[in-house]
Coordinates of C-alpha atoms in Angstrom, one line a residue:
M1 CA 79.7 -101.3 66.2
A2 CA 76.2 -102.8 65.7
Q3 CA 74.3 -102.2 62.5
R4 CA 70.7 -101.1 62.7
A5 CA 67.8 -102.3 60.6
G6 CA 64.6 -100.2 61.4
A7 CA 64.1 -100.2 65.1
I8 CA 66.3 -103.5 65.6
A9 CA 69.9 -103.4 66.4
I10 CA 71.8 -106.3 64.5
P11 CA 74.9 -107.2 66.9
D12 CA 78.4 -107.3 65.2
G13 CA 78.6 -110.6 63.5
G14 CA 74.9 -111.1 63.5
F15 CA 72.6 -112.7 66.0
R16 CA 73.9 -115.8 67.8
R17 CA 70.6 -117.5 68.9
I18 CA 67.1 -116.8 67.3
E19 CA 63.7 -118.3 68.6
I20 CA 61.1 -118.8 66.1
L21 CA 57.5 -119.4 67.4
R22 CA 54.7 -121.0 65.5
L23 CA 52.9 -123.5 67.8
S24 CA 50.2 -124.6 65.4
S25 CA 48.5 -125.7 63.3
L26 CA 50.2 -127.9 60.6
G27 CA 49.6 -125.6 57.6
D28 CA 50.7 -122.5 59.6
V29 CA 53.9 -124.2 60.6
V30 CA 54.7 -125.2 57.0
L31 CA 54.1 -121.7 55.9
A32 CA 56.6 -120.4 58.5
L33 CA 59.5 -122.2 56.7
P34 CA 60.5 -119.4 54.4
V35 CA 61.0 -117.2 57.4
V36 CA 63.4 -119.9 58.9
H37 CA 65.3 -120.1 55.7
A38 CA 65.6 -116.4 55.2
L39 CA 66.9 -116.0 58.7
A40 CA 69.4 -118.8 58.2
A41 CA 70.6 -117.2 55.0
A42 CA 70.9 -113.8 56.6
F43 CA 72.6 -115.0 59.7
P44 CA 74.5 -118.2 58.9
S45 CA 76.3 -118.5 62.2
A46 CA 73.1 -118.2 64.3
H47 CA 71.5 -121.1 66.4
L48 CA 67.8 -121.3 65.2
R49 CA 65.3 -122.9 67.6
F50 CA 61.7 -123.4 66.5
W51 CA 58.9 -123.7 69.2
V52 CA 56.0 -125.9 68.1
K53 CA 53.4 -128.2 69.5
E54 CA 54.6 -131.9 69.5
E55 CA 51.9 -133.0 67.0
F56 CA 53.3 -130.7 64.4
A57 CA 57.0 -131.0 65.1
D58 CA 57.7 -133.4 62.2
A59 CA 57.1 -130.4 59.9
V60 CA 60.3 -128.8 61.2
R61 CA 62.2 -131.5 62.8
F62 CA 64.4 -132.4 59.7
D63 CA 65.0 -129.0 58.3
P64 CA 68.8 -128.5 58.3
A65 CA 68.5 -124.7 59.0
I66 CA 66.8 -125.5 62.5
A67 CA 69.4 -126.3 65.1
H68 CA 66.9 -127.3 67.8
V69 CA 63.0 -128.1 67.8
R70 CA 61.4 -127.1 71.1
S71 CA 58.2 -129.3 71.2
L72 CA 55.5 -128.7 73.5
D73 CA 53.9 -131.8 74.9
P74 CA 50.1 -131.9 75.3
D75 CA 50.6 -132.3 79.1
A76 CA 52.9 -129.1 79.3
R77 CA 50.9 -126.3 78.0
R78 CA 49.4 -124.8 81.1
I79 CA 50.4 -121.2 81.9
E80 CA 52.6 -122.3 84.8
D81 CA 54.4 -124.7 82.4
L82 CA 54.9 -122.0 79.8
I83 CA 56.3 -119.5 82.5
S84 CA 58.8 -122.1 83.3
M85 CA 59.7 -122.9 79.8
S86 CA 60.3 -119.1 79.0
A87 CA 63.6 -119.3 81.1
E88 CA 64.9 -121.2 78.0
M89 CA 64.8 -118.0 75.9
E90 CA 66.9 -115.9 78.2
A91 CA 70.1 -116.5 76.3
S92 CA 68.6 -115.6 72.9
D93 CA 69.1 -112.3 71.4
L94 CA 66.2 -112.3 68.9
I95 CA 62.6 -113.8 69.1
V96 CA 60.4 -114.0 66.2
D97 CA 56.8 -114.8 67.2
L98 CA 54.7 -115.7 64.1
H99 CA 51.7 -116.9 66.2
R100 CA 50.9 -114.1 68.7
S101 CA 48.7 -116.3 70.8
V102 CA 48.1 -116.3 74.6
R103 CA 50.7 -119.0 74.9
T104 CA 53.4 -117.3 72.8
R105 CA 52.7 -114.0 74.8
V106 CA 53.3 -115.9 78.0
L107 CA 56.5 -117.4 76.7
T108 CA 58.0 -114.1 75.7
W109 CA 56.5 -111.5 78.1
R110 CA 59.5 -111.2 80.3
Q111 CA 62.2 -111.6 77.6
K112 CA 65.0 -108.9 77.1
A113 CA 65.6 -109.8 73.6
P114 CA 63.8 -108.0 70.7
I115 CA 60.5 -109.6 69.7
L116 CA 59.4 -109.4 66.1
S117 CA 55.9 -110.4 65.2
A118 CA 53.7 -110.8 62.3
P119 CA 50.6 -108.8 61.9
S120 CA 47.4 -111.0 62.4
Y121 CA 44.7 -109.0 60.4
R122 CA 42.2 -110.4 62.8
L123 CA 39.7 -107.6 62.1
R124 CA 39.7 -107.9 58.5
R125 CA 39.4 -111.7 58.7
G126 CA 36.4 -111.2 61.1
R127 CA 34.7 -108.8 58.6
W128 CA 34.9 -111.5 55.9
V129 CA 33.1 -113.9 58.2
R130 CA 30.7 -111.7 59.9
A131 CA 30.4 -108.5 57.8
R132 CA 31.1 -109.2 54.2
W133 CA 28.6 -106.4 53.3
S134 CA 31.3 -104.1 54.4
G135 CA 33.5 -105.0 51.5
P136 CA 36.8 -105.8 53.2
A137 CA 39.9 -106.5 51.0
P138 CA 41.5 -109.9 50.8
V139 CA 43.6 -110.7 53.6
P140 CA 47.3 -110.9 52.7
S141 CA 48.6 -114.4 52.5
A142 CA 50.3 -116.0 55.4
L143 CA 53.6 -116.0 53.5
E144 CA 53.3 -112.0 53.2
R145 CA 52.2 -111.7 56.9
Y146 CA 55.0 -113.8 58.1
A147 CA 57.6 -111.9 55.9
Q148 CA 56.5 -108.6 57.5
A149 CA 57.8 -109.8 60.8
L150 CA 61.3 -109.5 59.4
A151 CA 60.9 -106.2 57.7
S152 CA 62.8 -104.3 60.5
L153 CA 65.9 -106.5 59.9
G154 CA 66.0 -105.8 56.2
V155 CA 65.5 -109.5 55.6
T156 CA 62.9 -110.6 53.1
P157 CA 61.7 -114.1 52.6
T158 CA 61.1 -114.7 48.9
A159 CA 61.0 -118.5 48.4
S160 CA 57.8 -120.7 48.8
P161 CA 58.0 -123.3 51.6
R162 CA 60.0 -126.4 51.2
L163 CA 59.5 -129.2 53.7
A164 CA 62.2 -131.5 54.5
C165 CA 61.2 -135.1 55.7
G166 CA 64.7 -136.8 56.7
D167 CA 66.6 -139.6 55.0
A168 CA 64.7 -142.4 56.8
A169 CA 61.2 -141.2 55.6
E170 CA 62.5 -140.7 52.0
Q171 CA 63.9 -144.1 51.9
W172 CA 60.7 -145.6 53.4
A173 CA 58.6 -143.8 50.8
A174 CA 60.9 -145.1 48.0
D175 CA 60.6 -148.7 49.2
W176 CA 56.8 -148.2 49.8
M177 CA 56.4 -147.0 46.2
T178 CA 58.5 -149.8 44.8
Q179 CA 56.4 -152.4 46.5
W180 CA 53.2 -150.9 45.2
S181 CA 54.7 -150.1 41.6
P182 CA 51.9 -148.2 39.9
A183 CA 51.8 -147.9 36.3
T184 CA 52.3 -144.1 36.5
A185 CA 52.9 -141.6 39.2
P186 CA 49.8 -141.4 41.4
I187 CA 47.4 -138.6 42.1
V188 CA 47.6 -137.8 46.0
C189 CA 44.2 -137.3 47.4
C190 CA 43.6 -135.8 50.9
P191 CA 39.9 -136.2 51.6
A192 CA 39.9 -135.6 55.4
A193 CA 39.7 -132.5 57.6
H194 CA 39.3 -131.8 61.2
H195 CA 36.1 -129.8 60.5
F196 CA 33.1 -131.2 58.7
T197 CA 32.5 -128.1 56.6
K198 CA 36.0 -128.4 55.1
R199 CA 35.3 -131.7 53.7
W200 CA 34.3 -132.5 50.2
P201 CA 31.4 -135.1 50.2
Q202 CA 32.3 -138.7 50.1
E203 CA 30.3 -139.3 47.2
H204 CA 32.1 -136.6 45.2
W205 CA 35.5 -138.2 46.1
I206 CA 34.2 -141.6 44.9
A207 CA 33.0 -140.2 41.7
L208 CA 36.4 -138.3 41.1
D209 CA 38.1 -141.6 42.0
R210 CA 36.2 -143.5 39.2
S211 CA 36.8 -140.8 36.7
L212 CA 40.6 -141.0 37.5
A213 CA 40.7 -144.7 37.2
A214 CA 39.0 -144.4 33.9
L215 CA 41.9 -142.3 32.8
G216 CA 44.4 -144.8 34.0
R217 CA 45.5 -142.6 36.9
P218 CA 46.5 -144.4 40.2
R219 CA 45.4 -142.6 43.4
L220 CA 47.1 -142.4 46.6
Y221 CA 45.0 -141.4 49.7
L222 CA 46.7 -139.8 52.7
S223 CA 45.2 -139.2 56.0
L224 CA 45.4 -140.0 59.8
A225 CA 43.9 -143.5 60.7
R226 CA 41.2 -141.8 62.6
E227 CA 40.4 -139.6 59.7
R228 CA 40.0 -142.6 57.4
R229 CA 37.5 -144.2 60.0
S230 CA 35.5 -141.1 59.5
L231 CA 35.1 -141.8 55.7
P232 CA 33.8 -145.3 55.6
E233 CA 32.2 -145.2 52.1
L234 CA 35.2 -143.8 50.5
S235 CA 37.5 -146.1 52.4
Q236 CA 35.7 -149.2 51.3
H237 CA 35.5 -147.9 47.8
V238 CA 39.4 -147.4 47.7
E239 CA 40.1 -150.7 49.4
S240 CA 38.3 -152.5 46.5
A241 CA 40.1 -150.6 43.7
A242 CA 43.0 -152.3 42.2
D243 CA 44.9 -149.1 41.3
A244 CA 44.4 -147.2 44.6
R245 CA 46.1 -147.2 48.0
W246 CA 45.3 -145.5 51.4
C247 CA 48.3 -144.6 53.6
S248 CA 47.9 -143.5 57.3
E249 CA 51.5 -143.0 58.4
P250 CA 53.4 -140.4 60.5
L251 CA 53.6 -137.0 58.9
A252 CA 57.2 -137.4 57.5
R253 CA 56.3 -140.5 55.7
M254 CA 53.2 -139.1 54.1
A255 CA 55.0 -136.1 53.1
A256 CA 57.8 -138.2 51.5
L257 CA 55.3 -140.0 49.5
V258 CA 54.0 -136.8 48.0
S259 CA 57.3 -136.4 46.1
H260 CA 56.4 -139.5 44.0
A261 CA 53.0 -138.0 42.9
A262 CA 51.9 -136.3 39.7
G263 CA 49.7 -133.9 41.6
A264 CA 47.4 -133.5 44.5
V265 CA 43.7 -132.9 45.3
T266 CA 43.1 -131.8 48.8
N267 CA 40.7 -130.0 51.1
D268 CA 41.7 -126.8 52.8
T269 CA 43.8 -128.6 55.4
G270 CA 47.4 -128.8 56.6
L271 CA 48.1 -131.7 54.1
M272 CA 47.2 -129.0 51.3
H273 CA 50.3 -127.0 52.5
V274 CA 52.4 -130.1 52.9
A275 CA 51.7 -131.3 49.4
A276 CA 52.6 -127.8 48.0
A277 CA 55.8 -127.7 50.1
R278 CA 56.9 -131.1 48.8
G279 CA 56.5 -129.8 45.2
A280 CA 53.1 -131.1 44.2
R281 CA 50.8 -129.1 42.1
V282 CA 47.6 -129.0 44.1
V283 CA 43.9 -128.6 43.3
A284 CA 42.6 -127.3 46.5
L285 CA 38.9 -127.3 47.5
F286 CA 37.6 -124.7 49.7
G287 CA 34.2 -125.0 51.6
S288 CA 33.3 -122.9 54.7
T289 CA 36.5 -121.0 54.4
S290 CA 38.0 -119.1 51.4
P291 CA 41.2 -118.2 49.9
V292 CA 40.5 -114.4 50.6
L293 CA 41.4 -115.3 54.2
G294 CA 45.0 -115.9 53.2
F295 CA 45.6 -119.5 53.2
A296 CA 45.8 -120.6 49.6
P297 CA 48.5 -123.1 48.7
A298 CA 51.9 -121.2 48.4
G299 CA 53.8 -121.4 45.0
A300 CA 53.2 -121.7 41.4
G301 CA 50.8 -124.1 39.4
H302 CA 48.2 -124.6 41.9
I303 CA 44.5 -124.3 41.2
V304 CA 42.0 -123.2 43.9
L305 CA 38.3 -124.1 43.5
C306 CA 35.9 -122.0 45.5
R307 CA 32.3 -121.2 44.7
N308 CA 32.3 -118.0 46.4
E309 CA 28.8 -118.5 47.7
P310 CA 27.2 -115.3 49.3
C311 CA 27.6 -117.1 52.7
Q312 CA 31.2 -118.1 52.1
P313 CA 33.4 -117.8 54.1
C314 CA 31.3 -118.5 57.2
T315 CA 34.2 -119.2 59.4
L316 CA 37.8 -118.9 59.9
H317 CA 38.6 -122.4 60.7
G318 CA 35.7 -124.7 60.1
R319 CA 32.4 -125.9 61.5
T320 CA 30.7 -129.1 62.6
E321 CA 27.9 -128.5 60.1
C322 CA 26.7 -125.8 57.7
P323 CA 25.0 -123.1 59.6
L324 CA 22.4 -122.7 56.8
S325 CA 22.0 -126.6 56.3
H326 CA 22.4 -126.5 52.5
F327 CA 26.3 -126.8 52.4
R328 CA 26.3 -125.6 48.9
C329 CA 30.0 -124.5 48.9
M330 CA 31.0 -128.1 48.9
R331 CA 28.0 -130.1 47.5
E332 CA 27.7 -128.0 44.4
L333 CA 31.5 -128.2 43.7
Q334 CA 31.1 -131.0 41.2
P335 CA 33.5 -134.0 40.5
A336 CA 33.6 -133.0 36.7
Q337 CA 35.0 -129.6 37.6
V338 CA 37.6 -130.9 40.0
L339 CA 38.6 -133.5 37.2
T340 CA 39.1 -130.8 34.7
A341 CA 41.4 -129.0 37.2
V342 CA 43.4 -132.1 38.0
E343 CA 44.0 -132.5 34.2
K344 CA 45.1 -128.8 34.0
V345 CA 47.7 -129.2 36.8
L346 CA 49.1 -132.3 35.2
S347 CA 49.5 -130.6 31.8
P348 CA 53.0 -129.4 30.9
R349 CA 51.8 -125.8 30.8
V350 CA 49.9 -124.6 33.7
P351 CA 49.3 -120.9 34.9
E352 CA 51.2 -119.8 37.9
S353 CA 47.9 -119.3 39.7
D354 CA 44.3 -120.2 38.8
T355 CA 41.5 -119.4 41.3
P356 CA 38.2 -119.6 39.6

């Protein structure tokens, strides 16, 4: 006889095939991993399939709990393509939609299997951006929201995300570090971001780099190649530094390198979540966004630096320019403050969370 958990009936022997949907973006996909691992632990015989956009597939491709990654190519995301793909879910007996986008609704609309979804808190996030005067409460973290999707199963994800890179990437990173051979474990720096208003200014990164160099700390910069080209002054500075390197490799390789680092400094981007999921203590720099929207790095020992300007957050995702032209949220976040935070996360004793 099937067991019941809330409104969801659990078949005898557990679920056979579970679909998990989180198509984008990189950070959201990483933050979905605790749900994957909780389902794998609760239903060890289940065949877990993860649906994701191809450009983010390496965040889940090497996870041993995932039996199959269904990646969506850029040329196959039209409505008619998604309707055709949805037939692949017909043999499933549980669907977990952590995205709740138009695309995932199209993929799941005609499925007979139970569909679990995570609350979005869109209205509350919108109030933070457009109606801060109304005094909204902080949005629950993405980990908390995703965990709520499994509440009716009696399954509770508790661990922080842990990202697997695969043996090939781990070996590549070990060889790369051996070839570089820095005097001590480097500080990972992630200076890029898709949106301008999430980027700490180049001159601040250069000032921080000089301070870390003076302390004898090697620096390892990670970004996509096109992102590096958007940071010419910083790139030139790093190129001329004897104890700094810049790596622009596929995601799995860059993530593997993080395991060789002493800590990380990042903007509010996907690599912030990757660094935390690889075990690094992160100093996270928030500009036009804010941790009140629920996307601070997950886990213990991180420090979030956010000035909490009256106009902050001004967006959910980022902007091409500051709407008020002053960009104080990032320009007035000083290198000396970031350096102090870096020294703090590198110390043997660090608080479980620190959000000035």
